[in-house]
PDB file of C-alpha atoms in Angstrom:
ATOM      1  CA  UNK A1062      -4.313  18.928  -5.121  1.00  0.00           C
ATOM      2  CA  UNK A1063      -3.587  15.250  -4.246  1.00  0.00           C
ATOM      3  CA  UNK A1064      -0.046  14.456  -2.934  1.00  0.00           C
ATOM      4  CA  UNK A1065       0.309  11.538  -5.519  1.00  0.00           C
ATOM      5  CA  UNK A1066      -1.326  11.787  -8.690  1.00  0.00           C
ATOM      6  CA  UNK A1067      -1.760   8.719 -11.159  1.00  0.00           C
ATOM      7  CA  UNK A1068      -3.668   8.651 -14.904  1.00  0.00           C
ATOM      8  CA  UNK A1069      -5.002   7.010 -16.731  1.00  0.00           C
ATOM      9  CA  UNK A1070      -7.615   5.974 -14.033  1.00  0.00           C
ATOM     10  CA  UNK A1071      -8.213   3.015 -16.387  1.00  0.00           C
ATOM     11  CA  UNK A1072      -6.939   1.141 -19.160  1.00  0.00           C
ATOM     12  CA  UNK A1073      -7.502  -1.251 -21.157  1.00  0.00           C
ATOM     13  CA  UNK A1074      -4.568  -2.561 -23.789  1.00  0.00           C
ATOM     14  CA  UNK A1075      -4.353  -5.597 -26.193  1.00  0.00           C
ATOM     15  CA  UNK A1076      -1.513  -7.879 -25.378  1.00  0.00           C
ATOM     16  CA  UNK A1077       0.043  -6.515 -28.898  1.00  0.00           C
ATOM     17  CA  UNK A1078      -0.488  -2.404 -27.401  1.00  0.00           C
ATOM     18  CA  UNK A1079       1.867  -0.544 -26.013  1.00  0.00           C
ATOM     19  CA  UNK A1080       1.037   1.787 -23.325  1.00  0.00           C
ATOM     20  CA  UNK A1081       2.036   3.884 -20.156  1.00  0.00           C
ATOM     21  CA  UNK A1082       1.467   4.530 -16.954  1.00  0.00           C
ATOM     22  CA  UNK A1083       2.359   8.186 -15.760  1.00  0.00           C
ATOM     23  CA  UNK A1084       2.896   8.761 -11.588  1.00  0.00           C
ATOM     24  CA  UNK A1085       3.232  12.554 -10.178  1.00  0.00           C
ATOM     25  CA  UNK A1086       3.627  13.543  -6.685  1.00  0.00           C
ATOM     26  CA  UNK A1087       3.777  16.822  -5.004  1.00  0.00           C
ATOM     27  CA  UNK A1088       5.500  16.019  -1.798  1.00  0.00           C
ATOM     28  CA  UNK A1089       8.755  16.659  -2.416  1.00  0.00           C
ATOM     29  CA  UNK A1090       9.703  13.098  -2.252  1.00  0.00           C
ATOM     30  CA  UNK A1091      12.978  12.105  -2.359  1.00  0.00           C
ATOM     31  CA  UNK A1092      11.772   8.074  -3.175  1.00  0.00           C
ATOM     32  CA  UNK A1093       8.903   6.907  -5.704  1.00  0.00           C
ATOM     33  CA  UNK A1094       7.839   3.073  -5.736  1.00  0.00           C
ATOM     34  CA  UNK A1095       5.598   0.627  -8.336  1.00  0.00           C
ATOM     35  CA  UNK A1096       2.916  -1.873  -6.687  1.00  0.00           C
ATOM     36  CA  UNK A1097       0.681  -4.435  -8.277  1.00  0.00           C
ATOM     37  CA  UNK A1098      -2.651  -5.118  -6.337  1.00  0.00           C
ATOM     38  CA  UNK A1099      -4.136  -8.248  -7.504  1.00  0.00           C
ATOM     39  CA  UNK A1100      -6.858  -9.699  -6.028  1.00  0.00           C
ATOM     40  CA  UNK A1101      -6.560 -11.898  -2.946  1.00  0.00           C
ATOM     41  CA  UNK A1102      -3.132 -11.530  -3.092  1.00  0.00           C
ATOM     42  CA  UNK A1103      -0.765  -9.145  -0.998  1.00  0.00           C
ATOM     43  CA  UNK A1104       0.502  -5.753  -2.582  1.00  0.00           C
ATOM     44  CA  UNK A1105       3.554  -6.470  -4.471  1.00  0.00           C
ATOM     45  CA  UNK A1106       6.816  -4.133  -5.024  1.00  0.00           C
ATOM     46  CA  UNK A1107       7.636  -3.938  -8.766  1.00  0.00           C
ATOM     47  CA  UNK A1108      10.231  -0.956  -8.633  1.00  0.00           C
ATOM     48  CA  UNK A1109      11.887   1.553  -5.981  1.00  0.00           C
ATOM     49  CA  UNK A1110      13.341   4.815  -7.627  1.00  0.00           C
ATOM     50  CA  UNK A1111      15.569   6.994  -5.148  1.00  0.00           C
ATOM     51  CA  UNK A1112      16.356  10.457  -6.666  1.00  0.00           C
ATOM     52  CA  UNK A1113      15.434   9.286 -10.123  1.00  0.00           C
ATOM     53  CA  UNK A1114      18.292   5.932  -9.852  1.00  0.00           C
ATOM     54  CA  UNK A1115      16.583   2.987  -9.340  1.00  0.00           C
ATOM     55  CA  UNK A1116      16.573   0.888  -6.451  1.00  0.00           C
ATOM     56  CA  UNK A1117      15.063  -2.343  -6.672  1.00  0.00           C
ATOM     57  CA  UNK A1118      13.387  -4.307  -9.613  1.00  0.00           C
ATOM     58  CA  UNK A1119      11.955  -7.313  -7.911  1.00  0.00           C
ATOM     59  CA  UNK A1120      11.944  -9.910 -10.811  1.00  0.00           C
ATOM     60  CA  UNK A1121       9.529  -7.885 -12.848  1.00  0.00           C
ATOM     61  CA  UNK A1122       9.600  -9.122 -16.116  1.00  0.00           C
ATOM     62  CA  UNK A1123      10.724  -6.746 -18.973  1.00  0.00           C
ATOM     63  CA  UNK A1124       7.372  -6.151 -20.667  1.00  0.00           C
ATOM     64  CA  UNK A1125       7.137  -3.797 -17.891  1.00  0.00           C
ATOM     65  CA  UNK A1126       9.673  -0.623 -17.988  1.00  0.00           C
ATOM     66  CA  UNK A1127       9.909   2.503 -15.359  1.00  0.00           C
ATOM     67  CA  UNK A1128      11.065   5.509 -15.816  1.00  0.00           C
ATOM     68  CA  UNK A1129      11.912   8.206 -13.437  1.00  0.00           C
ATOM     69  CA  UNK A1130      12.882  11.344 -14.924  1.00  0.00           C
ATOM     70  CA  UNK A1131      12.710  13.297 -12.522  1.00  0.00           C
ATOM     71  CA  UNK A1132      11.929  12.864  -8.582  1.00  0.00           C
ATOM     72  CA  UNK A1133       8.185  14.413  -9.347  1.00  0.00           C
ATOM     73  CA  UNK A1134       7.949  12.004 -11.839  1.00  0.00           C
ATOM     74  CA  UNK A1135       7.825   8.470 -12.913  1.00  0.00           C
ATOM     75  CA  UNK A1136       6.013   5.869 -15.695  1.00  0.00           C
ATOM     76  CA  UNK A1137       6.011   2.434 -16.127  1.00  0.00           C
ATOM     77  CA  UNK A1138       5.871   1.678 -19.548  1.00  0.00           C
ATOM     78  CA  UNK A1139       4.246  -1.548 -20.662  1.00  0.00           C
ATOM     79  CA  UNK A1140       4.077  -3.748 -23.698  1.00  0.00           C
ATOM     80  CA  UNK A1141       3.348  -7.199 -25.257  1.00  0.00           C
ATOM     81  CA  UNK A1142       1.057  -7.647 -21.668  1.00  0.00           C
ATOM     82  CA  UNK A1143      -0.460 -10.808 -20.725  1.00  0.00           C
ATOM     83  CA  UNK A1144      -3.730 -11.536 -19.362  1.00  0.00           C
ATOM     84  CA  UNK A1145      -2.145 -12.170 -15.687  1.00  0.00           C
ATOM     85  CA  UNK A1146      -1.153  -8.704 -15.863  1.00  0.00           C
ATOM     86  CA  UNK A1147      -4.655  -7.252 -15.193  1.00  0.00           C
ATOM     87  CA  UNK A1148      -4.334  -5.832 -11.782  1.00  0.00           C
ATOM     88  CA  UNK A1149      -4.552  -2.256 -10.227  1.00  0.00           C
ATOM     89  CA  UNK A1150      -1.222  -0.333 -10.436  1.00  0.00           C
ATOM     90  CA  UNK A1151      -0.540   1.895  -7.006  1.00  0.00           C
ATOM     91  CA  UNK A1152       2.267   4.625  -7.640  1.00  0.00           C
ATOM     92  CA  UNK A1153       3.610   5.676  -3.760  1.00  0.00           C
ATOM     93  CA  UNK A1154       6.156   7.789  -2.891  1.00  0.00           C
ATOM     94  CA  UNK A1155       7.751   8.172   0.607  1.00  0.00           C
ATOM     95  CA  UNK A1156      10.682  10.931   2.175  1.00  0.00           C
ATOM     96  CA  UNK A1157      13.020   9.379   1.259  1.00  0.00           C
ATOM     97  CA  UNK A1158      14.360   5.323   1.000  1.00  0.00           C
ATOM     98  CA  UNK A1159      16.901   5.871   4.154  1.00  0.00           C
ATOM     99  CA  UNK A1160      14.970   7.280   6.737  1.00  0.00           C
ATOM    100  CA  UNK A1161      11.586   5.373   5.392  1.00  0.00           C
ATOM    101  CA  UNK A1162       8.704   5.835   7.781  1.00  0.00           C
ATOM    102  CA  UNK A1163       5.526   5.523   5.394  1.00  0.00           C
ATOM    103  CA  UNK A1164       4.813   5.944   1.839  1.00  0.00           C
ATOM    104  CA  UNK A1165       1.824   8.396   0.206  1.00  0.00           C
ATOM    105  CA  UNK A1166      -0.164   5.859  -2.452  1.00  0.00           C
ATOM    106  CA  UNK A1167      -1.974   7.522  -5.296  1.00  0.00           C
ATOM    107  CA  UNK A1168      -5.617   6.094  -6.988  1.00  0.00           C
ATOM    108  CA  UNK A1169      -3.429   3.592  -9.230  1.00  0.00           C
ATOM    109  CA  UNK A1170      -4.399   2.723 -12.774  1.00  0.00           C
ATOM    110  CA  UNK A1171      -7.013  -0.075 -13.404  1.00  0.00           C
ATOM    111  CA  UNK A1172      -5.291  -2.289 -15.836  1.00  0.00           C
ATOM    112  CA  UNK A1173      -6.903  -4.839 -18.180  1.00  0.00           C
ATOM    113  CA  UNK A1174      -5.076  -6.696 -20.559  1.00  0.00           C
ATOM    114  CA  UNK A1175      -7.690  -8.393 -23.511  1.00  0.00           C
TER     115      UNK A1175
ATOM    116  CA  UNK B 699      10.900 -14.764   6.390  1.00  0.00           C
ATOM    117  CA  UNK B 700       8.724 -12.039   7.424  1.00  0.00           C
ATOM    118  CA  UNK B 701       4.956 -12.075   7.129  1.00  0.00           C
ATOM    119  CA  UNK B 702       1.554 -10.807   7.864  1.00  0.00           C
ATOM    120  CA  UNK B 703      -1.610 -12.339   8.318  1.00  0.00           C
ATOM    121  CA  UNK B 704      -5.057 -11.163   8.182  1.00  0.00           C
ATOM    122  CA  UNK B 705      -7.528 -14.034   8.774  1.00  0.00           C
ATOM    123  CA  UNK B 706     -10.725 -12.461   8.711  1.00  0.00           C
ATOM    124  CA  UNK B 707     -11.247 -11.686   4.609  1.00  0.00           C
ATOM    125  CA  UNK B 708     -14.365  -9.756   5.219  1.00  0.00           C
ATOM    126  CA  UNK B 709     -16.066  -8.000   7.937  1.00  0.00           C
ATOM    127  CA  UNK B 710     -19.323  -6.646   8.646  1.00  0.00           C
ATOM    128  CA  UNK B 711     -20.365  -4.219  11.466  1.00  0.00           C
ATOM    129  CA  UNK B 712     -23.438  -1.802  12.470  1.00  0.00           C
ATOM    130  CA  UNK B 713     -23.285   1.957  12.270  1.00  0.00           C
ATOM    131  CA  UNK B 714     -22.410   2.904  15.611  1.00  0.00           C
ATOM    132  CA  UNK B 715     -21.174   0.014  16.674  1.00  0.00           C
ATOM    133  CA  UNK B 716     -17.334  -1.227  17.338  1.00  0.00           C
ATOM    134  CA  UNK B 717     -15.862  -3.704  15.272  1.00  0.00           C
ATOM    135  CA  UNK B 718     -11.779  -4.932  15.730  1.00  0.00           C
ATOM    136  CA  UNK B 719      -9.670  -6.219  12.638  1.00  0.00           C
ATOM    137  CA  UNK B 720      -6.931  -8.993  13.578  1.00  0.00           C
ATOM    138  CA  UNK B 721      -3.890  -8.701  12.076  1.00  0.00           C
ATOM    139  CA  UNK B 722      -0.833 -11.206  12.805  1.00  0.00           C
ATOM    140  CA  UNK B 723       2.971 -10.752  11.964  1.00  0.00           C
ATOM    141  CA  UNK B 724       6.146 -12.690  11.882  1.00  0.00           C
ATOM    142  CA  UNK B 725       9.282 -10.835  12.004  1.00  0.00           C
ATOM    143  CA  UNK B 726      12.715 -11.469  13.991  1.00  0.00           C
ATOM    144  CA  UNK B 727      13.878  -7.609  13.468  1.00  0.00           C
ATOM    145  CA  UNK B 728      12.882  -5.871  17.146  1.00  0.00           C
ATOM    146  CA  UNK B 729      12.935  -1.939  15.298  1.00  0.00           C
ATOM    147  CA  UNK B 730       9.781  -2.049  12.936  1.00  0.00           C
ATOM    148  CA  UNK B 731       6.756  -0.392  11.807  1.00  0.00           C
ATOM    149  CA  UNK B 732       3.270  -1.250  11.957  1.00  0.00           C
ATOM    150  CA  UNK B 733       0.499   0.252   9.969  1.00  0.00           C
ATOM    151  CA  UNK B 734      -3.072   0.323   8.971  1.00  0.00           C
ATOM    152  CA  UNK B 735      -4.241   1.563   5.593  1.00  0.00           C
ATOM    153  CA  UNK B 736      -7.428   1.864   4.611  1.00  0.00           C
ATOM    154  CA  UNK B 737      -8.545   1.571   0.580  1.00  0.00           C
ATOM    155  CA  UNK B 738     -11.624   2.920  -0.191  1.00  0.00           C
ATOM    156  CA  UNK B 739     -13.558   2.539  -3.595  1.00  0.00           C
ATOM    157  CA  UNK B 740     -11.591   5.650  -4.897  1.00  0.00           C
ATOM    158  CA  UNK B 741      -8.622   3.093  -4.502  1.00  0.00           C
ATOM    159  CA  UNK B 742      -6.273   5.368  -2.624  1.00  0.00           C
ATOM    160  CA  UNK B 743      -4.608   3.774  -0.316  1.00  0.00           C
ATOM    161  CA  UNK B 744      -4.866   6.189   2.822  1.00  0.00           C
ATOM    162  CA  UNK B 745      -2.544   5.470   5.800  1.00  0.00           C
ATOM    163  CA  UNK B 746      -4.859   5.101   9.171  1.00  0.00           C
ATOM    164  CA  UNK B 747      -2.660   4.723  12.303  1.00  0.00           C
ATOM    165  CA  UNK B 748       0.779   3.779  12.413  1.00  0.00           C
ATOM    166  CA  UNK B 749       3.083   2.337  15.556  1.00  0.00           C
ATOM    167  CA  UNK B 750       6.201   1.826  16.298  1.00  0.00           C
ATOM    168  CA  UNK B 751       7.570  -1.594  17.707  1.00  0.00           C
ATOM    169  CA  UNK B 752       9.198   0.563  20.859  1.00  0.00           C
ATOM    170  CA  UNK B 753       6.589   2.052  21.849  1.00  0.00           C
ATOM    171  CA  UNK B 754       4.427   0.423  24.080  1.00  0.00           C
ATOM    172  CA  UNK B 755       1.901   2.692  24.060  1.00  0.00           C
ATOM    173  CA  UNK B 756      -1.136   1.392  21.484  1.00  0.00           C
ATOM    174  CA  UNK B 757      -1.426   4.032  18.555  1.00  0.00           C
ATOM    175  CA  UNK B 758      -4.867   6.023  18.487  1.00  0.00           C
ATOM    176  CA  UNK B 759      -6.400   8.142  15.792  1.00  0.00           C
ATOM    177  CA  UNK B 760      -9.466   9.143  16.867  1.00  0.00           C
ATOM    178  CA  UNK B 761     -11.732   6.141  16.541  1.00  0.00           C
ATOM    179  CA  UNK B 762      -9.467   4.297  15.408  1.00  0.00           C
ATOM    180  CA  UNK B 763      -7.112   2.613  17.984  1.00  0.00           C
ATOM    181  CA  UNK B 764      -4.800  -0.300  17.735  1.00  0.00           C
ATOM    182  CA  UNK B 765      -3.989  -3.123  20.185  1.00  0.00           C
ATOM    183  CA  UNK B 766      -0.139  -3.812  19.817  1.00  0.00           C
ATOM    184  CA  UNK B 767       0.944  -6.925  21.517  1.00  0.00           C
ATOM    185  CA  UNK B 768       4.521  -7.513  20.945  1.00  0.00           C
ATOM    186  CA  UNK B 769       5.319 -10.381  22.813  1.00  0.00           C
ATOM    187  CA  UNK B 770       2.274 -12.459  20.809  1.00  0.00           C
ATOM    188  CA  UNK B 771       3.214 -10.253  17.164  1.00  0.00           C
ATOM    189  CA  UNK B 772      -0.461  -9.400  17.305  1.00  0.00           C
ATOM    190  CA  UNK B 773      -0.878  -5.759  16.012  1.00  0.00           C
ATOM    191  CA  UNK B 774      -4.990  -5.443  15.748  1.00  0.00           C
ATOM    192  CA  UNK B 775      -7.747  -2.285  14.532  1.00  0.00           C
ATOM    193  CA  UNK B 776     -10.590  -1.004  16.681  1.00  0.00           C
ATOM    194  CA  UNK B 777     -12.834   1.164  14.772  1.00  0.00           C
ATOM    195  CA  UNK B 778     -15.547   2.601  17.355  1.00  0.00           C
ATOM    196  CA  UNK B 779     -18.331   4.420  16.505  1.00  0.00           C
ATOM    197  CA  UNK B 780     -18.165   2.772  13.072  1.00  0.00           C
ATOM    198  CA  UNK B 781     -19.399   5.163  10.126  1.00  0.00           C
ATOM    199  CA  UNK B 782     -20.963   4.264   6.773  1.00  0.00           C
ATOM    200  CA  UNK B 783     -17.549   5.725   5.562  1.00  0.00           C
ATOM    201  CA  UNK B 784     -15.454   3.580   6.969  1.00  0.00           C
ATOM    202  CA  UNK B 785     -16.787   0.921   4.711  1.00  0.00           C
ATOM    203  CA  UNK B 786     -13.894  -0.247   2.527  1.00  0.00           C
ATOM    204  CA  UNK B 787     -10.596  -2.925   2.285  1.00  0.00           C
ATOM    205  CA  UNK B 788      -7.799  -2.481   5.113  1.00  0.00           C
ATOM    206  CA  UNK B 789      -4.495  -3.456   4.969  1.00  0.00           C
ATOM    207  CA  UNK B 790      -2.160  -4.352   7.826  1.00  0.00           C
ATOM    208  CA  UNK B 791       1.702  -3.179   6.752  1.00  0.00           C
ATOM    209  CA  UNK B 792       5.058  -4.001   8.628  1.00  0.00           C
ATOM    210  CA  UNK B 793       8.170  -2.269   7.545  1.00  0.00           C
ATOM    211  CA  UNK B 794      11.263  -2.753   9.566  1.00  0.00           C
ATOM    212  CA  UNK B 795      13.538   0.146  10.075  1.00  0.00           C
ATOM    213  CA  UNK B 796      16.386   0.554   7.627  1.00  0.00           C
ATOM    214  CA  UNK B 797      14.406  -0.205   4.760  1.00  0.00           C
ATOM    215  CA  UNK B 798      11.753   0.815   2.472  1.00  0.00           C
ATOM    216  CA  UNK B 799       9.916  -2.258   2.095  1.00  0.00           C
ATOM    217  CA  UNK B 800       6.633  -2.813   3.164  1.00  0.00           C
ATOM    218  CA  UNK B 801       5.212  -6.107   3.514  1.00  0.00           C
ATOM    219  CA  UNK B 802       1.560  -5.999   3.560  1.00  0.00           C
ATOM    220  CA  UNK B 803      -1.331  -8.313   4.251  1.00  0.00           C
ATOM    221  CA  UNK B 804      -3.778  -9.882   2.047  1.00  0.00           C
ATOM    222  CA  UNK B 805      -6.697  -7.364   3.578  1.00  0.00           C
ATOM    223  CA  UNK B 806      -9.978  -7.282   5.293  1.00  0.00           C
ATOM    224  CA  UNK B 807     -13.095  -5.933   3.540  1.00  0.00           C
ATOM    225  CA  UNK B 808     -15.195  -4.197   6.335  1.00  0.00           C
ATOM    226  CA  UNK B 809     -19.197  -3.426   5.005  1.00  0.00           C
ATOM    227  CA  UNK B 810     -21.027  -1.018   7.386  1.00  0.00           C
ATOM    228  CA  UNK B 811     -24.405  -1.541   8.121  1.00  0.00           C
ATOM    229  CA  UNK B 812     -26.927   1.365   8.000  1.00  0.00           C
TER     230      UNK B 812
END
């Protein structure tokens, strides 16, 4: 079974959709994180969860809404999208935030926004 | 500010043959993490070698090998013996210790030749 576990695989949404993305991992992580991969550009951090309280929310803006309800578990919930927002969304998780020494990505979600 | 630079967008090598990715970084910190993922169609990003900034030993996995120079923030990939599987995007990574954050490049596509 893979350590980090994301579906849908792809998705496409009308800007007017609502939709979400769902993140498992069976590491026992303590820490679960959010990336954006667009292309040509360098991964960003969206949002850090340590044991299900979050983090960090870098500027993200609120069309886009995690949830973590559990350290297994976590979403990002999306709505009212824009075109720009097309990108490949990588779920990671790492040990823990404190004693960070690399982070387990799973096959993100292929997002298209029409 | 802290950055990393991959110059080379794409790369293409022979089976069999040894190919080296460049990565540059800027960073001020002297405790930090360097890493190599590698992304594959299937997406997942899949760490490759790691090293720490103490160590002055370069980092090998294999065929894969790094060439860590400190002094010039120069942290490059050997791949030797290159396989048609080793065809796909890597990403050079710093992290500094104490926090979570990665800070990744903008990547290198490697093809492999039959």
């Amino acid at each position: 079974e893979t350590g980090v576990t994301q579906t849908p695989r792809h998705l496409v949404m009308g800007m007017t959709n609502k939709k979400s993305l769902k993140c498992e991992q069976h590491l026992g992580h303590n820490a679960m994180y959010w990336y954006k991969q667009s292309a040509k550009k360098p991964l960003e951090l969206m949002f850090v969860y340590s044991l299900e309280e979050r983090v960090e929310n870098n500027s993200v803006p609120s069309r886009f809404s995690p949830e973590c309800p559990n350290s297994s578990h976590l979403f990002l919930h999306l709505h009212t999208l824009q075109p720009e927002d097309s990108a490949l969304y990588l779920c990671a998780s790492s040990q823990s935030v404190q004693s960070f020494t690399e982070a387990f990505f799973g096959q993100g979600t292929r997002l298209t926004v029409v | 500010a802290q950055t990393v630079t991959q110059s080379q967008p794409e790369m293409s090598v022979q089976e069999a043959e040894t190919v080296t990715l460049s990565c540059t970084y800027d960073t001020s910190e002297s405790d930090y993490y360097l890493f190599w993922y590698k992304q594959p169609p299937s997406r997942q990003m899949i760490l490759v070698i790691r090293q720490e900034a103490y160590k002055q030993q370069n980092a090998t996995e294999n065929r894969f090998s790094v060439n860590f120079q400190k002094a010039a923030k120069s942290f490059s990939l050997k791949i030797s013996d290159s396989q048609l599987g080793d065809a796909a995007m890597y990403f050079c990574a710093y992290s500094y210790s104490g926090t979570y954050k990665y800070i990744f490049g903008t990547g290198t596509r490697l093809k492999v030749l039959a």
